[in-house]
Amino acid sequence: MRKQFIATALACCALFAVSCSDDDNVGSQYDPANPAIVTGFSPSTGGVGTRLFISGKNFGTDPSRISVKMGKNNCAVIGSDGDVIYSIVPRRSFDGNISVGFLGENGDTVQKFSFDSTFIYQPKTTVGTLLRRVDDQGNSSFIMGSFDVASVPGNDWLVFDPKVKDGEDRILYSCDYYNGLRKFNLTKKEVTQPFTRTMYNTMMSFTFTADGDTLLFPDDNQDAVSAQRPNMYYALRSEGFKIIRAYNYGPCAMSIVSMPDGSKFYTSWSGSTLYKMIQNTDTFPNIDNNRKAMFKLTALGAPDGHTRMTLHPSGKYMYIYMPQVGCIMRSDYNAEKREFESPRIVAGRARSSDGCVEGTGGAARMDGPWAGVFVYNKDYEKNPQPDGEMYDFYFCAAYNHCVWKMTPNYVCTIVAGRGNYNVDGQYIGYVDGDPIKEARFNRPCGLAYDAAESTFYIGDIDNKAVRYLTTE
């Protein structure tokens, strides 16, 4: 019986692929005078996108008159031949209770059926594309507007709004080196530019202050030694982040860390130096003539470079990295002195173009770490990690063309990208799908994480796209 049903379902799938493309074929309607009979569904397990077939009698062939739900989630009804309904399992259908409704002329439900058995939902991890628009030659330009028309080819640095609450629009901010800040409203599906590119020279990254109400932007102002030009700007949430003002004068800045205690630190090109900003007055902009050098990464073998930082949620330490060397460094925060201590390499080594090898600590090899984010791991609640650590660190390695994960034990593994190498001997490309088996990137750089949706957003630079990695 089950084999016969599956065979019928597959035949119907082929039928629907033809009939649903015919705009003139509206289909026969469900006949409420003869109640529908629902007998079963198949398969019994699957993930998002699974083809779900529901068998029975008197369904009608008009999919607009049929409703299928998985818990509270609506399943897309693709078609019906009267005896089999073909639908698609939606994302995050953890409640596997399937209900089928048959609608009257006014769209009201005239008959409803629920199964005693449930569909077992299997969570799935996949790489997809949020936004990409290129011409026939692969070129793209910046265009604001709805996701249907927008184009944002450069996304070197991504940060998810830390103050978004349940029910509010979900906001992703992005910048690239030359073109400044962009705002992705993921709820309204539109892209806007909070302010035009004026005043500053180039924007390498940006960060929120600890209270989430101020954005700080470093400026690579091309002055590596003096405090003659602004090297930081700020924008306020109360003004919609639409106005930027000079915040600090100092040598060129690549990245900023804003501590909960109010201290500010920034990295600069010469010596790959970390400076502590010394605020001289209560007014801004500050003239940072008394800035204090915490350390130089050149002491670890790194060159002058575009040093970036990601602060741990606890504020106890940060990870430091730069595209020019294949390593991740850690610097602990001395809360009493309000200073960062000299860093140490925790993964990879301070050499450029250092390959791509999964491993622990110094055995790992990575090329071009560009941006990273800490992500809470619930598994560590039951499996304690060193120092009670609850976060993994994810980062993009631009020249490995993949996304990495580093555990509290400094075990480094690839979680997305470089898929299907045996097909053509290539790691670079533009492919969505299974993170390891199929997905490919072309110089992924920016990385942000939406904890509420368990979704990473990735600035895929040479594909001129914003990609996503979603884990249900």
XYZ file of C-alpha atoms in Angstrom:
472
model
C 0.000 0.000 0.000
C 2.788 2.405 0.978
C 4.777 1.625 -2.198
C 1.668 2.257 -4.288
C 1.109 5.606 -2.570
C 4.692 6.759 -3.099
C 4.585 5.730 -6.751
C 1.318 7.663 -7.170
C 2.860 10.677 -5.425
C 5.913 10.712 -7.656
C 3.728 10.444 -10.740
C 1.646 13.346 -9.461
C 4.812 15.357 -8.901
C 5.622 15.044 -12.589
C 2.031 15.904 -13.468
C 2.066 19.013 -11.277
C 5.317 20.183 -12.871
C 3.412 20.373 -16.172
C -0.079 21.380 -15.110
C 0.987 24.135 -12.728
C 2.861 25.892 -15.505
C -0.342 26.235 -17.511
C -1.942 29.548 -16.539
C -5.238 28.547 -18.188
C -5.661 25.416 -16.063
C -7.454 26.600 -12.917
C -8.339 23.052 -11.820
C -11.537 21.509 -10.527
C -12.800 22.661 -7.162
C -13.199 20.691 -3.974
C -16.780 19.389 -3.712
C -18.075 20.092 -0.171
C -21.163 17.949 -0.859
C -18.886 14.930 -0.825
C -16.479 15.249 2.124
C -12.785 14.720 1.473
C -11.185 11.584 2.812
C -7.615 11.922 4.081
C -5.774 8.630 4.550
C -2.029 9.285 4.995
C 1.092 11.331 4.354
C 4.604 10.563 3.159
C 7.458 10.777 3.937
C 7.315 10.655 7.731
C 10.595 12.525 8.254
C 12.575 15.264 6.499
C 13.833 18.815 6.656
C 13.049 22.155 5.074
C 12.053 21.780 1.416
C 10.972 18.141 1.764
C 8.220 17.170 -0.685
C 5.223 16.180 1.420
C 2.498 14.062 -0.231
C -0.936 13.660 1.369
C -3.176 10.866 0.066
C -6.960 10.473 0.069
C -10.044 11.246 -2.043
C -12.047 14.238 -3.258
C -9.329 16.846 -2.779
C -10.100 18.729 -5.956
C -7.299 19.980 -8.195
C -7.287 23.685 -7.289
C -4.353 24.248 -4.849
C -5.757 27.638 -3.798
C -8.671 25.787 -2.167
C -6.385 23.557 -0.084
C -4.504 24.478 3.103
C -1.721 22.377 4.620
C -0.070 23.302 7.903
C 2.809 21.872 9.898
C 1.980 23.099 13.382
C 1.504 26.862 12.871
C 3.643 26.937 9.716
C 1.921 27.083 6.337
C 3.152 24.516 3.826
C 3.210 25.688 0.221
C 0.646 23.645 -1.713
C 2.088 22.990 -5.153
C -0.756 20.975 -6.604
C -3.319 18.199 -6.332
C -4.687 15.570 -8.702
C -7.721 14.938 -6.490
C -6.205 11.953 -4.710
C -2.747 13.284 -3.741
C -1.804 16.751 -2.466
C 1.768 17.841 -3.176
C 3.177 20.373 -0.673
C 6.533 21.555 0.668
C 7.720 21.391 4.290
C 8.577 24.935 5.473
C 11.558 26.008 7.529
C 11.652 25.221 11.247
C 8.629 22.948 11.324
C 9.586 21.481 14.677
C 5.906 21.000 15.503
C 5.172 18.047 13.216
C 1.386 18.027 13.622
C -0.030 18.094 10.082
C -3.456 19.559 9.404
C -5.275 19.744 6.058
C -8.032 22.250 5.361
C -10.411 22.537 2.421
C -11.657 26.026 1.632
C -14.985 27.295 0.423
C -15.640 29.993 -2.170
C -15.060 32.765 0.372
C -11.803 31.269 1.603
C -13.346 29.915 4.805
C -12.414 26.438 5.988
C -15.344 24.083 5.384
C -13.558 20.897 6.363
C -10.400 20.245 8.381
C -8.454 17.093 9.132
C -5.530 16.462 11.518
C -3.355 13.363 11.601
C -2.797 11.354 14.760
C 0.822 10.644 13.771
C 3.342 13.463 13.434
C 5.988 14.388 10.911
C 9.502 14.161 12.379
C 11.340 17.329 11.376
C 15.068 17.019 10.794
C 16.899 20.346 11.227
C 19.042 21.325 8.286
C 22.029 23.595 7.794
C 22.382 25.311 4.436
C 24.114 28.152 2.624
C 21.923 30.511 0.613
C 21.941 33.984 -0.909
C 20.284 36.988 0.703
C 21.169 39.525 -1.985
C 23.116 39.412 -5.250
C 22.688 41.318 -8.495
C 25.242 41.232 -11.321
C 25.127 41.827 -15.075
C 26.195 39.416 -17.810
C 29.856 40.319 -17.228
C 29.590 39.778 -13.478
C 29.705 43.507 -12.697
C 27.646 45.162 -9.983
C 27.103 48.609 -8.453
C 25.559 50.029 -5.287
C 21.783 50.449 -5.586
C 19.547 51.159 -2.594
C 15.924 50.012 -2.283
C 13.949 46.817 -1.817
C 15.733 43.489 -2.082
C 14.019 43.073 -5.468
C 16.130 45.878 -6.977
C 18.955 46.546 -4.492
C 22.597 45.750 -5.086
C 25.391 45.916 -2.485
C 28.506 44.289 -3.974
C 30.922 45.198 -1.155
C 30.460 43.914 2.399
C 33.854 43.775 4.105
C 32.455 44.076 7.634
C 29.027 43.093 8.979
C 27.459 43.721 12.409
C 23.984 42.712 13.570
C 22.149 45.374 15.571
C 22.653 44.365 19.249
C 19.484 46.105 20.497
C 16.891 44.504 18.226
C 14.029 43.105 20.323
C 11.432 40.463 19.541
C 8.812 41.871 17.205
C 11.046 44.678 15.935
C 12.668 44.926 12.509
C 15.847 42.886 12.318
C 18.729 45.090 11.191
C 22.095 44.152 9.695
C 24.732 46.850 9.154
C 27.466 46.571 6.545
C 30.398 48.586 5.266
C 33.141 48.243 2.720
C 36.475 50.002 2.522
C 35.517 52.692 0.028
C 31.724 53.029 0.081
C 30.780 53.374 3.733
C 27.815 52.147 5.758
C 24.695 50.335 4.539
C 21.621 49.226 6.509
C 19.859 45.962 5.653
C 16.329 45.791 7.058
C 15.830 42.022 7.027
C 12.173 42.331 8.037
C 11.126 44.867 5.409
C 13.648 43.468 2.926
C 15.184 46.770 1.945
C 18.614 48.419 1.887
C 19.271 52.046 2.802
C 22.317 54.272 3.236
C 22.165 56.045 6.628
C 24.542 58.804 5.530
C 26.429 59.732 2.379
C 30.145 59.192 2.036
C 31.516 62.496 3.287
C 34.188 63.607 5.737
C 35.988 60.302 6.316
C 38.609 58.741 4.043
C 38.043 54.942 4.175
C 36.042 52.736 6.539
C 37.730 49.447 7.428
C 35.200 48.349 10.058
C 32.849 49.698 12.747
C 31.516 48.745 16.171
C 28.782 49.537 18.652
C 29.513 50.914 22.100
C 28.653 48.620 25.015
C 25.204 50.207 25.477
C 24.399 49.719 21.781
C 23.403 53.358 21.293
C 26.468 54.656 19.460
C 28.272 53.468 16.346
C 32.018 54.118 16.174
C 33.790 54.161 12.818
C 37.581 53.947 12.440
C 39.081 55.896 9.554
C 42.152 54.876 7.600
C 43.077 58.532 7.241
C 46.458 57.778 5.596
C 48.370 59.387 8.485
C 50.288 56.686 10.349
C 52.012 58.790 13.021
C 50.265 62.000 14.077
C 46.981 63.299 15.483
C 46.411 65.841 12.740
C 43.354 64.147 11.231
C 40.229 62.429 12.587
C 40.682 58.676 12.927
C 37.288 57.929 14.501
C 33.755 59.118 13.861
C 30.519 58.424 15.688
C 26.783 58.245 14.991
C 23.892 58.090 17.490
C 20.916 55.746 17.593
C 18.766 58.659 18.757
C 19.448 60.256 15.356
C 18.902 57.032 13.442
C 22.673 56.811 12.831
C 22.104 59.326 10.027
C 24.682 61.916 11.117
C 28.394 61.277 11.656
C 30.698 63.530 13.612
C 34.420 63.441 14.374
C 35.137 61.569 17.614
C 38.917 61.360 17.879
C 42.028 62.715 16.138
C 44.921 60.271 15.815
C 46.890 58.018 13.441
C 45.017 55.901 10.888
C 42.635 53.445 12.562
C 41.593 50.038 11.252
C 39.435 48.651 14.053
C 37.932 49.799 17.357
C 37.030 48.034 20.594
C 34.699 49.854 22.993
C 34.820 48.420 26.514
C 31.927 48.326 29.022
C 34.028 50.535 31.330
C 34.163 53.236 28.645
C 37.743 52.663 27.490
C 38.377 52.785 23.731
C 41.141 50.991 21.842
C 42.068 51.135 18.178
C 44.581 49.490 15.875
C 46.828 51.390 13.482
C 48.962 50.480 10.477
C 52.478 51.266 11.634
C 53.760 48.344 13.687
C 50.242 46.920 13.667
C 49.943 48.757 16.957
C 47.086 48.697 19.461
C 46.513 52.110 21.041
C 44.436 53.067 24.029
C 42.621 56.327 23.367
C 43.379 58.865 26.111
C 40.485 61.290 26.430
C 41.725 64.743 27.389
C 38.414 66.571 27.868
C 34.702 65.777 28.156
C 34.017 67.262 24.738
C 34.477 65.777 21.277
C 36.364 65.511 19.075
C 39.231 64.413 21.270
C 42.824 65.191 20.239
C 44.648 61.972 21.054
C 48.186 63.270 21.486
C 48.585 61.205 24.669
C 47.432 57.877 23.236
C 49.129 54.882 24.839
C 50.574 51.972 22.836
C 49.530 48.642 24.350
C 51.643 46.478 22.040
C 52.862 45.994 18.476
C 51.952 42.847 16.573
C 55.182 43.107 14.639
C 56.779 41.721 17.832
C 55.001 38.424 17.048
C 56.257 38.374 13.477
C 53.266 40.098 11.866
C 53.845 42.880 9.328
C 52.323 46.356 9.307
C 48.730 45.617 8.420
C 44.970 45.974 8.620
C 44.515 44.657 12.141
C 40.981 43.817 13.261
C 39.562 42.900 16.663
C 36.532 41.074 18.072
C 35.738 41.545 21.755
C 34.444 38.568 23.730
C 30.903 39.141 25.105
C 32.293 39.018 28.658
C 34.801 41.768 27.883
C 37.546 39.634 29.422
C 39.551 39.213 26.233
C 39.528 39.763 22.489
C 40.721 37.959 19.384
C 42.981 39.824 16.977
C 43.609 38.935 13.350
C 44.625 40.465 10.041
C 44.402 39.359 6.388
C 48.163 39.570 6.024
C 48.907 36.656 8.391
C 47.388 33.224 8.918
C 46.677 33.234 12.644
C 44.277 34.203 15.419
C 45.746 36.015 18.437
C 44.291 36.493 21.904
C 44.772 39.481 24.203
C 43.391 39.443 27.754
C 41.948 42.556 29.403
C 43.355 43.784 32.705
C 40.238 45.344 34.202
C 42.178 46.952 37.060
C 44.583 48.783 34.760
C 41.997 49.094 31.971
C 44.560 47.841 29.486
C 44.969 44.920 27.098
C 47.926 42.637 27.705
C 50.424 41.442 25.111
C 48.742 38.915 22.816
C 49.644 35.324 22.075
C 48.924 33.231 18.995
C 46.230 30.622 19.724
C 45.692 29.215 16.227
C 47.763 29.166 13.041
C 51.009 31.076 12.773
C 52.112 34.573 11.855
C 52.901 33.891 8.231
C 51.127 34.953 5.075
C 49.563 32.583 2.509
C 49.760 29.735 4.982
C 47.478 27.176 3.325
C 44.261 25.611 4.565
C 44.526 22.827 7.120
C 42.081 22.002 9.910
C 43.786 21.402 13.241
C 44.302 22.470 16.831
C 46.215 25.594 17.773
C 49.498 25.924 15.923
C 48.734 22.907 13.731
C 45.927 24.791 11.946
C 46.710 26.615 8.706
C 44.567 29.489 7.461
C 44.900 32.261 4.915
C 43.441 35.737 5.254
C 41.307 35.798 8.431
C 39.127 38.858 7.854
C 36.198 39.103 10.285
C 34.856 37.039 13.167
C 32.046 36.724 15.688
C 31.466 34.898 18.983
C 28.493 32.518 19.074
C 26.974 30.994 22.210
C 27.054 27.187 22.238
C 24.297 25.573 24.331
C 26.149 22.255 24.273
C 28.720 23.739 26.630
C 26.067 23.969 29.353
C 26.288 20.178 29.700
C 29.898 19.845 28.537
C 31.953 22.454 30.424
C 34.845 24.027 28.530
C 38.112 25.564 29.779
C 37.495 28.542 32.103
C 33.757 27.989 31.790
C 33.809 29.299 28.215
C 30.392 29.241 26.517
C 31.262 30.633 23.086
C 32.781 29.393 19.859
C 34.498 31.808 17.505
C 33.515 31.825 13.827
C 35.544 33.701 11.237
C 35.886 34.185 7.501
C 39.212 33.356 5.889
C 39.041 35.347 2.669
C 41.784 33.543 0.774
C 40.703 30.084 1.946
C 37.246 30.967 0.563
C 35.470 29.507 3.564
C 34.051 30.060 7.054
C 35.885 28.576 10.032
C 34.917 27.652 13.588
C 37.349 27.771 16.514
C 36.345 26.133 19.809
C 37.504 27.208 23.304
C 40.179 24.491 22.957
C 41.382 26.221 19.749
C 40.232 23.378 17.515
C 39.789 24.923 14.061
C 37.444 23.359 11.507
C 35.778 24.535 8.297
C 31.990 24.889 8.604
C 31.112 26.223 5.146
C 32.752 26.610 1.748
C 35.244 24.760 -0.459
C 32.540 22.236 -1.383
C 32.551 19.632 -4.151
C 36.269 19.982 -4.890
C 36.492 16.624 -6.685
C 34.095 17.758 -9.413
C 36.378 20.354 -11.045
C 39.398 20.727 -8.787
C 38.264 24.189 -7.642
C 37.421 25.684 -4.258
C 36.275 29.078 -5.516
C 32.791 29.635 -6.882
C 29.210 30.667 -6.300
C 27.194 27.686 -5.107
C 24.410 27.492 -2.503
C 23.462 24.310 -0.674
C 24.993 21.990 1.866
C 27.728 23.960 3.704
C 30.451 21.335 3.277
C 29.378 19.199 0.327
C 28.158 21.916 -2.055
C 28.655 25.529 -0.941
C 31.334 27.736 -2.444
C 32.396 31.333 -1.845
C 34.722 33.743 -3.596
C 36.657 35.755 -0.995
C 34.215 35.840 1.938
C 35.056 38.713 4.281
C 32.322 40.195 6.477
C 30.598 37.974 9.052
C 27.706 38.634 11.459
C 25.347 36.425 13.469
C 21.652 36.739 14.288
C 21.212 34.615 17.425
C 17.398 34.763 17.342
C 17.319 33.221 13.865
C 20.473 31.084 14.231
C 21.735 32.638 11.009
C 25.149 33.870 9.883
C 25.417 36.586 7.229
C 28.508 36.559 5.039
C 29.899 39.299 2.820
C 30.990 37.314 -0.254
C 33.095 40.019 -1.897
C 34.088 38.662 -5.304
C 30.635 37.140 -5.785
C 29.240 40.610 -4.997
C 26.725 39.023 -2.662
C 25.461 38.741 0.876
C 25.173 35.041 1.615
C 23.738 33.324 4.675
C 24.482 30.171 6.629
C 21.446 29.098 8.597
C 21.386 26.404 11.248
C 17.983 25.420 12.573
